[in-house]
Coordinates of C-alpha atoms and ligand atoms in Angstrom, one line a residue:
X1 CA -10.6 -41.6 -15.8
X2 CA -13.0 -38.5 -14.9
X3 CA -16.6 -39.9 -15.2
X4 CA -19.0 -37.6 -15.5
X5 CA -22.5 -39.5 -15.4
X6 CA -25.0 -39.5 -12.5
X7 CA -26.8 -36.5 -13.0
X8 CA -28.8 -35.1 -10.9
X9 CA -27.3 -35.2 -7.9
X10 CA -28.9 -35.3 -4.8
X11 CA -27.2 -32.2 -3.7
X12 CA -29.8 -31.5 -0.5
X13 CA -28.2 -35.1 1.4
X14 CA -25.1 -32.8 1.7
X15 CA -27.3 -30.5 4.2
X16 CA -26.3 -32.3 7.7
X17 CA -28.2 -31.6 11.2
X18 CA -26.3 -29.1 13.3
X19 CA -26.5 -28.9 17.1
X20 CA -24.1 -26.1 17.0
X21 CA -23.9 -22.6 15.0
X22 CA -22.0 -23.4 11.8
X23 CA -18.5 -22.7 11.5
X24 CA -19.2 -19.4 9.3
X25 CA -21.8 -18.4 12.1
X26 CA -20.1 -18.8 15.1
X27 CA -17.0 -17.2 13.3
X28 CA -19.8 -14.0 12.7
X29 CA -20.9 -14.3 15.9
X30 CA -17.7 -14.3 17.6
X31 CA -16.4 -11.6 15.5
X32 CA -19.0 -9.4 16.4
X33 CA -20.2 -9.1 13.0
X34 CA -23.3 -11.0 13.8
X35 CA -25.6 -9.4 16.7
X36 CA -28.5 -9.1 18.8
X37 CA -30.7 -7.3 16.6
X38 CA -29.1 -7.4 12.9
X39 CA -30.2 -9.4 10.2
X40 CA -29.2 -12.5 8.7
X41 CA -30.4 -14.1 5.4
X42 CA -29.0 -17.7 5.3
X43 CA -29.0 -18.8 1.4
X44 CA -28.8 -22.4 1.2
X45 CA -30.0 -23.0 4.6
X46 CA -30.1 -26.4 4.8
X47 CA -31.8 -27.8 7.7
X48 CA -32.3 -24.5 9.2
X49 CA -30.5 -25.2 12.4
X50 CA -28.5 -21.9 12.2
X51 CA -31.2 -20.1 11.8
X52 CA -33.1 -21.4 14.7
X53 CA -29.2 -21.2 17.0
X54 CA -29.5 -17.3 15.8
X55 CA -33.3 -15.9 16.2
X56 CA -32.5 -17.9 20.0
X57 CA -30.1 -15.3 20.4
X58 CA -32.4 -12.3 19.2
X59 CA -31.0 -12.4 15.9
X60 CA -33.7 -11.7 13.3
X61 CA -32.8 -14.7 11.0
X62 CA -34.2 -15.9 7.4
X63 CA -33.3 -18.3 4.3
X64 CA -34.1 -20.2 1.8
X65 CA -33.2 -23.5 0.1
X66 CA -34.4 -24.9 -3.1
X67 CA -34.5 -28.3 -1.3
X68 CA -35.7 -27.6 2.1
X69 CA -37.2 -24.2 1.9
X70 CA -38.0 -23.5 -1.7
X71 CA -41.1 -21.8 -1.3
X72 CA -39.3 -19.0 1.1
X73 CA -38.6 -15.7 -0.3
X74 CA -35.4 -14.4 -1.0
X75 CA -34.6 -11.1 1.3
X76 CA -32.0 -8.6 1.9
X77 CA -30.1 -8.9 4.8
X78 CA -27.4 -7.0 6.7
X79 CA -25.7 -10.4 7.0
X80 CA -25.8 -13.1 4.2
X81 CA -24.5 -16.6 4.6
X82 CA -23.5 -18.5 1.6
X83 CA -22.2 -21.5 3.9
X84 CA -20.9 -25.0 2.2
X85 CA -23.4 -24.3 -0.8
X86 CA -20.9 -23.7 -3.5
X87 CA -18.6 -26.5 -2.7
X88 CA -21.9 -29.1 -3.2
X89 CA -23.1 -27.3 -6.6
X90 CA -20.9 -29.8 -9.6
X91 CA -21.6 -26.7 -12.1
X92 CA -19.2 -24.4 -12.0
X93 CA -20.9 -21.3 -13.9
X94 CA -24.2 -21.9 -11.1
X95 CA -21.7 -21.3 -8.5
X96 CA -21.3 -18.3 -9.8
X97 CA -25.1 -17.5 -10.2
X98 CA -25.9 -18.6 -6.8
X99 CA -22.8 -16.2 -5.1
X100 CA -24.4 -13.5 -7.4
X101 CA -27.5 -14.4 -6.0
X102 CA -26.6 -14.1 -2.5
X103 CA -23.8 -11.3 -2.7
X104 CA -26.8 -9.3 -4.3
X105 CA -29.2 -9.5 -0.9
X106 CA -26.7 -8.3 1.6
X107 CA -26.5 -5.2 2.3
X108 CA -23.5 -4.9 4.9
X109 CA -21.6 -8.4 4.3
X110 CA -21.9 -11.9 2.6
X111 CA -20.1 -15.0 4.1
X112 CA -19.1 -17.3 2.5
X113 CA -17.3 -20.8 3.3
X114 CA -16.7 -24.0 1.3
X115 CA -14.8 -27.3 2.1
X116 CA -11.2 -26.7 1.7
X117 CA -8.2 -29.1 0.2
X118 CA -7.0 -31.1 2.7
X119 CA -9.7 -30.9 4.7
X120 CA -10.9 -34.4 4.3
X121 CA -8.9 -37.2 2.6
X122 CA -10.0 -37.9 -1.0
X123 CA -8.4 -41.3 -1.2
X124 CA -10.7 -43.5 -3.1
X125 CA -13.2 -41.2 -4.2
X126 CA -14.3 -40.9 -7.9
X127 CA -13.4 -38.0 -9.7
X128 CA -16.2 -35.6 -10.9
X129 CA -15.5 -32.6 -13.0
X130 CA -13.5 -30.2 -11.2
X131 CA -14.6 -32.3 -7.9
X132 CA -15.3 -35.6 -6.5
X133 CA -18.4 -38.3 -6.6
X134 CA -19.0 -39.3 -2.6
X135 CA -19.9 -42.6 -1.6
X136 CA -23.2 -40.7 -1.0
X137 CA -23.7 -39.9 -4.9
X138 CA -23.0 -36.1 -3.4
X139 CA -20.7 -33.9 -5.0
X140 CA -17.9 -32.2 -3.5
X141 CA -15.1 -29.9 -4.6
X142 CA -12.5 -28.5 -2.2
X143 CA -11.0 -25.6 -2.8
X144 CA -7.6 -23.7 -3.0
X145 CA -8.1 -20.7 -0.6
X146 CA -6.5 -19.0 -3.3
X147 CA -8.7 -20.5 -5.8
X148 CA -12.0 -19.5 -3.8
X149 CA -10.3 -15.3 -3.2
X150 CA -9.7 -14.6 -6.7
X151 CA -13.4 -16.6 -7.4
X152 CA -15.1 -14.6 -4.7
X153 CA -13.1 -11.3 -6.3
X154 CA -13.8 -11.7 -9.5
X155 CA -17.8 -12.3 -9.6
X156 CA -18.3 -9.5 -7.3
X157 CA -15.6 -7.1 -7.4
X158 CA -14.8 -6.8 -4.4
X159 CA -11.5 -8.1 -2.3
X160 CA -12.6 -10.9 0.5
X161 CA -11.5 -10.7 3.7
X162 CA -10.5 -14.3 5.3
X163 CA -11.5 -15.4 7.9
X164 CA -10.6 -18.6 8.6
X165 CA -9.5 -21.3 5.9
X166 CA -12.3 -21.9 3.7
X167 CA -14.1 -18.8 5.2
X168 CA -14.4 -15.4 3.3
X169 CA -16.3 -12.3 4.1
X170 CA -17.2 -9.4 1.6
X171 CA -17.7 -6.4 2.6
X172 CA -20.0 -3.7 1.2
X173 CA -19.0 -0.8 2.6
X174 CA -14.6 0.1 3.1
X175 CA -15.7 1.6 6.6
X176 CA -17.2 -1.1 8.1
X177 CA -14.1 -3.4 6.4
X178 CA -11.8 -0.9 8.6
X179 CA -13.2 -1.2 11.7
X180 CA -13.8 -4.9 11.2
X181 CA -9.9 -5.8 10.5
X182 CA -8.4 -3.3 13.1
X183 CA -10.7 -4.9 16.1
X184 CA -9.3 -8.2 14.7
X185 CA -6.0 -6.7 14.4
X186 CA -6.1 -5.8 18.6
X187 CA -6.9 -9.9 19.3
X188 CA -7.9 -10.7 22.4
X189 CA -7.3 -7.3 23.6
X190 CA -11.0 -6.1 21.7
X191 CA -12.7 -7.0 24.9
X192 CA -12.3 -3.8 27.0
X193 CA -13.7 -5.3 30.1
X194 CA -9.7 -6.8 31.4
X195 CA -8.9 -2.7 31.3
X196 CA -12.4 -1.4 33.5
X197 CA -11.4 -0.6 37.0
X198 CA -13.7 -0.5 39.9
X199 CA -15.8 3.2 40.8
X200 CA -15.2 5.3 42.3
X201 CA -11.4 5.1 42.0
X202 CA -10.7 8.7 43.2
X203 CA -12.3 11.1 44.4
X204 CA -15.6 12.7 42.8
X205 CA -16.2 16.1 42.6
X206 CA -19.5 15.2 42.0
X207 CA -22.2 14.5 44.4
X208 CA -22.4 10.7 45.1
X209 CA -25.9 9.7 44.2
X210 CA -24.9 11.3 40.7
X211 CA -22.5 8.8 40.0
X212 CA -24.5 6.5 40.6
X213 CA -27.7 7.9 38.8
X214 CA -25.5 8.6 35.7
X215 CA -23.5 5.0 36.1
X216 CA -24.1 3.3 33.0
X217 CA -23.5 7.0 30.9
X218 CA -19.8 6.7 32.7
X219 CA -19.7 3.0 32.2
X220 CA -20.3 3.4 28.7
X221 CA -17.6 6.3 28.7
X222 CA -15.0 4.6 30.3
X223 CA -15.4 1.5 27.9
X224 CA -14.8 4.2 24.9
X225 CA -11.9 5.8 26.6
X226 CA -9.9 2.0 27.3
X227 CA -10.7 0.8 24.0
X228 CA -9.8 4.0 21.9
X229 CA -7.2 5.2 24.3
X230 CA -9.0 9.0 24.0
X231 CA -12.0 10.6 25.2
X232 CA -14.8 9.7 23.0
X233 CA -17.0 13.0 21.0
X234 CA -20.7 13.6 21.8
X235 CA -21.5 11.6 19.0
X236 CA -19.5 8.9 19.6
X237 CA -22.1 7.7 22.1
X238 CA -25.4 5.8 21.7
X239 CA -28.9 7.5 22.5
X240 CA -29.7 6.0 25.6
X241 CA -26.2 7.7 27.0
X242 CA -27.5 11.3 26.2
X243 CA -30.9 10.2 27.0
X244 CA -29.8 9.5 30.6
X245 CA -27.4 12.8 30.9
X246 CA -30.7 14.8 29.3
X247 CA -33.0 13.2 32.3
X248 CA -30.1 13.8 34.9
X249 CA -29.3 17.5 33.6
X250 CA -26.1 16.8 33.3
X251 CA -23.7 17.9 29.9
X252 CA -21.6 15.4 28.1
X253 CA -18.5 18.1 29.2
X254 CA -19.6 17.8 32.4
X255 CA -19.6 13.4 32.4
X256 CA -16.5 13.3 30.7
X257 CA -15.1 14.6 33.9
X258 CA -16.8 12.5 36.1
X259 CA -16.0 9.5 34.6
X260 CA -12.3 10.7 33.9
X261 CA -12.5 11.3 37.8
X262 CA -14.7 7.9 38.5
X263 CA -13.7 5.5 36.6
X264 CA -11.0 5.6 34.2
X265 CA -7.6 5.3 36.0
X266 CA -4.8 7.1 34.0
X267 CA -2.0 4.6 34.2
X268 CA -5.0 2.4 32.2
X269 CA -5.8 4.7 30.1
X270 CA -1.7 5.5 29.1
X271 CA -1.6 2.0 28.4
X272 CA -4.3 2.1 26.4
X273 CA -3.6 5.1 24.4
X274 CA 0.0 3.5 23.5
X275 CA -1.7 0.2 22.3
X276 CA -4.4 2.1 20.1
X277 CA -1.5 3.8 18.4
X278 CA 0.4 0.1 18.4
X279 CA -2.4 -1.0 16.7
X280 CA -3.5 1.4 14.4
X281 CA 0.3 1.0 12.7
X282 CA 0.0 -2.7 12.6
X283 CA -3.4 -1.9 11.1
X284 CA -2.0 0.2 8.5
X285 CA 1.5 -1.3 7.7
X286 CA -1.2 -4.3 7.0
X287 CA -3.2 -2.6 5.1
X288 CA -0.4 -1.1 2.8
X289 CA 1.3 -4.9 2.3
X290 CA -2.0 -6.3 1.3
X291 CA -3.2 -3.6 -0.6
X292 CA -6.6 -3.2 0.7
X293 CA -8.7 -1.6 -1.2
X294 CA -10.8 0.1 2.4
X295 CA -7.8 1.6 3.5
X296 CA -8.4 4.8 2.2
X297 CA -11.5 4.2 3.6
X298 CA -11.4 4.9 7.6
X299 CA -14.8 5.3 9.9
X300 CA -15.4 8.4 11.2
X301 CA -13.9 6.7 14.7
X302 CA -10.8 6.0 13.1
X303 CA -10.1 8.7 11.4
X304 CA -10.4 10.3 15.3
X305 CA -8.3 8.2 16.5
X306 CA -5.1 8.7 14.2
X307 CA -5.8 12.6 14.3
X308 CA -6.0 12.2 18.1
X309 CA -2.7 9.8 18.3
X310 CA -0.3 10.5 15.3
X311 CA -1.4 14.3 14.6
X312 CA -2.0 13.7 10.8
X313 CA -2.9 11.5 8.4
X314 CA 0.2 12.1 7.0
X315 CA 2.2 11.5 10.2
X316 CA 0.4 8.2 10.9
X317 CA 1.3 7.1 7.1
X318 CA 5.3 7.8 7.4
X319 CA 5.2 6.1 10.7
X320 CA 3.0 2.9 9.0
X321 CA 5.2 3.1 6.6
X322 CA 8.5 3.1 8.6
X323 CA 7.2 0.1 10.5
X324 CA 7.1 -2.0 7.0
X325 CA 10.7 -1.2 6.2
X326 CA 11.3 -3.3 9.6
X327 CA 9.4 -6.0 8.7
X328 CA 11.7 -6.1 5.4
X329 CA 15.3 -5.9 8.0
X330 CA 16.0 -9.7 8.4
X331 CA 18.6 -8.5 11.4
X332 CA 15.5 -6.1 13.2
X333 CA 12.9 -8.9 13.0
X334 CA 15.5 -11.8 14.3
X335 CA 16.3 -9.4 16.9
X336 CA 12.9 -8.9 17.9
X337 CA 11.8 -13.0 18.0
X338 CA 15.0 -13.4 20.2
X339 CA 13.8 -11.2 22.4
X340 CA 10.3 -12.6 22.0
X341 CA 11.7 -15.8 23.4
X342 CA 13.5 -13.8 25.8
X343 CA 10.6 -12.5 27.4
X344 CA 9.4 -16.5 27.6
X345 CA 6.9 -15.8 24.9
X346 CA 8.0 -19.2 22.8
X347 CA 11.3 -20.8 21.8
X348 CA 13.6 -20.5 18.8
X349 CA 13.7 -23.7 16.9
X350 CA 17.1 -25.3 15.2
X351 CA 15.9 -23.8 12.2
X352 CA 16.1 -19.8 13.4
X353 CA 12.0 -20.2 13.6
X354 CA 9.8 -18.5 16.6
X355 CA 7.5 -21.2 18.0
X356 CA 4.7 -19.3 20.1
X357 CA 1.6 -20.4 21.8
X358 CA -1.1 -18.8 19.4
X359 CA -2.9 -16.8 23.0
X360 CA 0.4 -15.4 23.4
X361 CA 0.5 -13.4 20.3
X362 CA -1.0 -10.4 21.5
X363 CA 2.0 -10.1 23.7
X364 CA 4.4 -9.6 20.6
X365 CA 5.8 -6.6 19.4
X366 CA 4.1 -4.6 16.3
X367 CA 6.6 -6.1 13.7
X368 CA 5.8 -9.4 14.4
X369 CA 2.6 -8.9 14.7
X370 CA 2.8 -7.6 11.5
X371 CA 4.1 -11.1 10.5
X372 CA 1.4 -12.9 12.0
X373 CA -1.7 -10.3 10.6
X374 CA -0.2 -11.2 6.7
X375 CA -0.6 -14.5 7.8
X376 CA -4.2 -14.0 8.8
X377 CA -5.0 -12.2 6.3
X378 CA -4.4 -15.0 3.9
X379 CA -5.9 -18.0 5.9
X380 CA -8.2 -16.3 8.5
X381 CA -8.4 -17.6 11.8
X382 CA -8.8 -20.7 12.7
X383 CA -10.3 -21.0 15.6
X384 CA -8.8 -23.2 18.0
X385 CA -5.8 -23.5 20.1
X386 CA -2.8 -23.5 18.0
X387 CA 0.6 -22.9 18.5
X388 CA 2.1 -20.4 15.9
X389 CA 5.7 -20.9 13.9
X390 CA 7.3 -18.0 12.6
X391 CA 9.5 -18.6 9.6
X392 CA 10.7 -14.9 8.2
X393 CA 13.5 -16.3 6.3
X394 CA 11.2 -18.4 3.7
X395 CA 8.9 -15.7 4.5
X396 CA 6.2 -18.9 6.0
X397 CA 4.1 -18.8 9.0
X398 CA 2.3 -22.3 9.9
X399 CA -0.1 -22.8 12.2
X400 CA -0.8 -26.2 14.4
X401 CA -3.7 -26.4 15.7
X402 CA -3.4 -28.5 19.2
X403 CA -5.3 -31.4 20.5
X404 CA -5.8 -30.1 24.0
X405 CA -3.1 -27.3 25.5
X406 CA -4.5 -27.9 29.0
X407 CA -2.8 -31.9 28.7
X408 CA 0.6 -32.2 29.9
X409 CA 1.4 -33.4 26.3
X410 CA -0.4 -31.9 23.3
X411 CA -0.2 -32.9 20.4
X412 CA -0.4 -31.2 16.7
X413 CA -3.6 -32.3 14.7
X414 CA -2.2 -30.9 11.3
X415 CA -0.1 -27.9 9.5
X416 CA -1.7 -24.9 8.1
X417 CA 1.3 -23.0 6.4
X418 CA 0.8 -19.7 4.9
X419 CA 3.4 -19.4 2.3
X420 CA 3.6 -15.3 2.1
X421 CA 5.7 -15.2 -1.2
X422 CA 3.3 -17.7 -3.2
X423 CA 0.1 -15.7 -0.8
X424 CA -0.9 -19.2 -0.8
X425 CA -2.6 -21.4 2.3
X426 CA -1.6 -25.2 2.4
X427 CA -3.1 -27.6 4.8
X428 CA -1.5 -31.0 6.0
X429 CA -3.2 -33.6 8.0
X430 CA 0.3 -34.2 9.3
X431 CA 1.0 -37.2 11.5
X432 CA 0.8 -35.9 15.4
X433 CA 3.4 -33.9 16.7
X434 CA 4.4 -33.9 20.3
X435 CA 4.5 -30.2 21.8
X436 CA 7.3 -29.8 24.1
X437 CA 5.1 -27.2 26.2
X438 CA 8.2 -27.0 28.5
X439 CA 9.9 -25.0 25.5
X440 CA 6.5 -23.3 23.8
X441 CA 4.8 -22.3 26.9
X442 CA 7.8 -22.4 29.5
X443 CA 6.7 -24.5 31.8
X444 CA 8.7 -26.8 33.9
X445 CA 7.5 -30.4 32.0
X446 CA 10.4 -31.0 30.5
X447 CA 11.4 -34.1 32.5
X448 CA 7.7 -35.7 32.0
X449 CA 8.1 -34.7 28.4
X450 CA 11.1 -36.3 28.0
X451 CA 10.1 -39.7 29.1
X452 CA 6.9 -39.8 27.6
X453 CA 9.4 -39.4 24.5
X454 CA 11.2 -42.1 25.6
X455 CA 8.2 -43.9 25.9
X456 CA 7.5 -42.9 22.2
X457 CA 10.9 -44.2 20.8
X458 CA 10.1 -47.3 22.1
X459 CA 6.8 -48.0 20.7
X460 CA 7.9 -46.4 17.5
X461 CA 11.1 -49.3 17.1
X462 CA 13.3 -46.5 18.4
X463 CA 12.9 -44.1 16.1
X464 CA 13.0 -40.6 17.7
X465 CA 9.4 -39.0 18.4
X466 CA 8.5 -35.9 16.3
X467 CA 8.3 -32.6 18.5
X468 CA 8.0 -29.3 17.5
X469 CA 10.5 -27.3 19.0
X470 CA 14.0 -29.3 19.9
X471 CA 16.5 -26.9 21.5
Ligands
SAM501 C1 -23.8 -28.7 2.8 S1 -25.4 -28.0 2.8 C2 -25.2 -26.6 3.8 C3 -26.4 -26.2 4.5 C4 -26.2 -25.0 5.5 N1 -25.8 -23.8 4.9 C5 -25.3 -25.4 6.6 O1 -24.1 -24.9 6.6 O2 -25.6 -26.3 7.4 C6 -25.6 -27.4 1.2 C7 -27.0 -26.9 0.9 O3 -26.9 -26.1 -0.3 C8 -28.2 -26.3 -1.0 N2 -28.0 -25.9 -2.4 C9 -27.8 -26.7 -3.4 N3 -27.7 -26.0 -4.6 C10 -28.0 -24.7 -4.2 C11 -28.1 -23.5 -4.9 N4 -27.9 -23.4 -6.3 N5 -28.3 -22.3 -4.2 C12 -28.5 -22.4 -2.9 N6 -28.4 -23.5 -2.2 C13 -28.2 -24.6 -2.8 C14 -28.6 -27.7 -0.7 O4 -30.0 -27.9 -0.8 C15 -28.0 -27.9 0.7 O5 -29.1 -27.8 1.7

């Protein structure tokens, strides 16, 4: 029976003390959506420990709480955080006044995160409206990820983007939405610093000391160059860059060269320029499947960079375009997991299924990267070593997040699977599953793996021990 009595609820003993950035946070942070001198308003702040993490790392952080800060006023921010406040509020329609309260102060992005089904078991706890009663007298309701997008959608107009399960951000402006889903888009590959090689790597037509006196201006070039895979415009570049070439008499012509001379090596730079246009198709065949409302909405950087790599607008579309008819070939995308598993990214299951380590992904080609972005773009990221399974037959990708990859034997701690036809996001605390790294990760375990399987049978009465890829 649904009981609906103890009212009021002490909603504030849901507000624990972090020693860490929350989840949302760190997920800003890490994202590079949070940053050394933006601002953050944190609505529903809790504690306050966030807030304290952030303005220790030069963030200019503020909130307010009507438990623990009520008598704080309630600013615009670039950055908003609504984090775990709607989940703890039993009143469905002042959920929807308090995300209209905090959509309404940020001015570049709101975050917001609940507690998500499946999350934590529910066994045992009394029902409560469209939630549950906790042995606390809290309340808590966990959410569908679908449940919380078309929420988040419909009180502010505006299409969330997920980040991780639980985890949406809303953008105010398409362009910054653009440049926030291609740098996820390019993985692990955002940080440019893998591509830099040392200076000088040729010779300088330039006097020495001027390389060095204009360093950081070719530093900053370079950086541009490996990331963009072109040669970025004059205002492309922060201040202090044409500061430095003003002080130094030097034009922004005339650095280009030196640091196409210095410091950007062209078999990089190649590379680079094929991956930027790699990406940029992923980016858009993306954006076309889900329908993003940004997409017609590029930064002035992107639109640069598909003038610069695809010649038109119109040229980069067609190509996008002819990149989603492969992700629709059930022949082209087996093809391309077998040789995915030929190149010892992963393993084909029994099933017909790629099984890849998560770090690994990066590697892939576009189409299934493709497969993994739609994936994303319905649950987020989540965070933590995980080992991906690729299922284009039911049109599923799940995600396993790992115990530990570094032991000899992970183990699975649960299932995220991201149905693609439902656009739904299911979470299982599954019961651990034994990794055979020897098959995900190639390496050469498979003897040790086998007898600790043994060992496993054994213990388990003989029954065979669960492991995620059998071959
Ligand atoms: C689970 S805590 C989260 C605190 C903090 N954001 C964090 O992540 O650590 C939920 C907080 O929401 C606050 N809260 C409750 N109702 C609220 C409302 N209508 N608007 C804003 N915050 C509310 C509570 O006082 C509590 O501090």
């Amino acid at each position: 029976m649904i009981d609906q009595k103890p009212i009021p609820i002490p909603r504030h003993r849901t507000a624990m003390v972090r020693h860490t950035l929350s989840q949302p946070m760190s997920l800003a942070v890490r994202h590079g959506i949070v940053r050394r001198g933006m601002t953050v308003f944190d609505y529903g702040c809790g504690q306050g420990d966030d807030l304290r993490a952030l303005a220790s790392a030069g963030v200019e952080a503020a909130g307010w709480d009507p438990h623990f800060a009520p008598e704080a006023s309630r600013n615009e921010a670039q950055i908003v955080n609504l984090g775990f406040v709607l989940n703890v509020i039993e009143d469905p329609a002042e959920r929807v006044v308090a995300l209209k309260a905090a959509w309404a102060l940020a001015t570049r992005m709101l975050v917001v995160s609940v507690m998500i089904v499946g999350a934590v078991p529910v066994d045992g706890l009394r029902q409560f409206g469209d939630g549950y009663l906790t042995a606390r007298g809290t309340f808590q309701k966990y959410f569908q990820q679908a449940e919380l997008k078309a929420m988040l959608t419909q009180t502010t107009g505006i299409e969330p983007v997920a980040l991780a399960p639980g985890i949406f951000a809303l953008f105010r402006s398409p362009e910054d939405e653009q440049d926030f889903l291609l740098e996820r888009r390019r993985g692990r590959r955002a940080s440019t610093s893998a591509y830099r090689t040392d200076r000088p790597a040729r010779v300088s037509s330039a006097k020495p000391q001027l390389v060095d006196r204009i360093a950081d201006a070719i530093d900053a070039i370079a950086r541009f160059a490996l990331q963009h895979g072109r040669l970025p415009h004059p205002d492309e570049m922060p201040s202090d860059v044409h500061d430095l070439l003003t002080t130094e008499r030097v034009s922004f012509a005339r650095a280009l060269e030196i640091s196409q001379d210095a410091s950007i090596n062209e078999e990089l730079f190649g590379r680079a320029a094929s991956e930027r246009r790699e990406d940029l198709l992923v980016h858009q065949a993306l954006n076309i499947l889900n329908r993003s409302r940004s997409a017609s909405r590029p930064s002035p950087a992107m639109v640069r960079d598909i003038r610069h790599h695809f010649g038109s607008q119109q040229q980069f579309a067609e190509q996008a375009l002819e990149y989603l008819h492969g992700l629709a070939d059930a022949q082209r995308t087996a093809a391309a997991m077998r040789r995915a598993a030929d190149n010892g990214f992963g393993a084909i299951d029994e099933d017909g299924r790629l099984v890849i380590d998560s770090a690994r992904v990066v590697d892939l080609e576009g189409l299934l990267r493709c497969y993994v972005g739609c994936a994303v773009y319905l649950s987020g990221e989540i965070g933590q070593e995980h080992i991906v399974r690729l299922d284009p037959l039911h049109r599923r990708t799940t995600l396993f997040p790992l115990t530990d990859k570094r032991q000899p034997f992970p183990e699975t701690v649960s299932s995220i699977t991201i149905d693609l036809k439902r656009q739904d996001v299911i979470i299982r605390e599954d019961p651990r599953v034994l990794v055979r790294k020897a098959d995900v990760f190639g390496m050469a375990l498979r003897s040790r793996q086998r007898s600790i399987e043994a060992q496993r049978r054994v213990a388990n009465g003989g029954e065979e021990a669960k492991v995620l890829v059998r071959i």
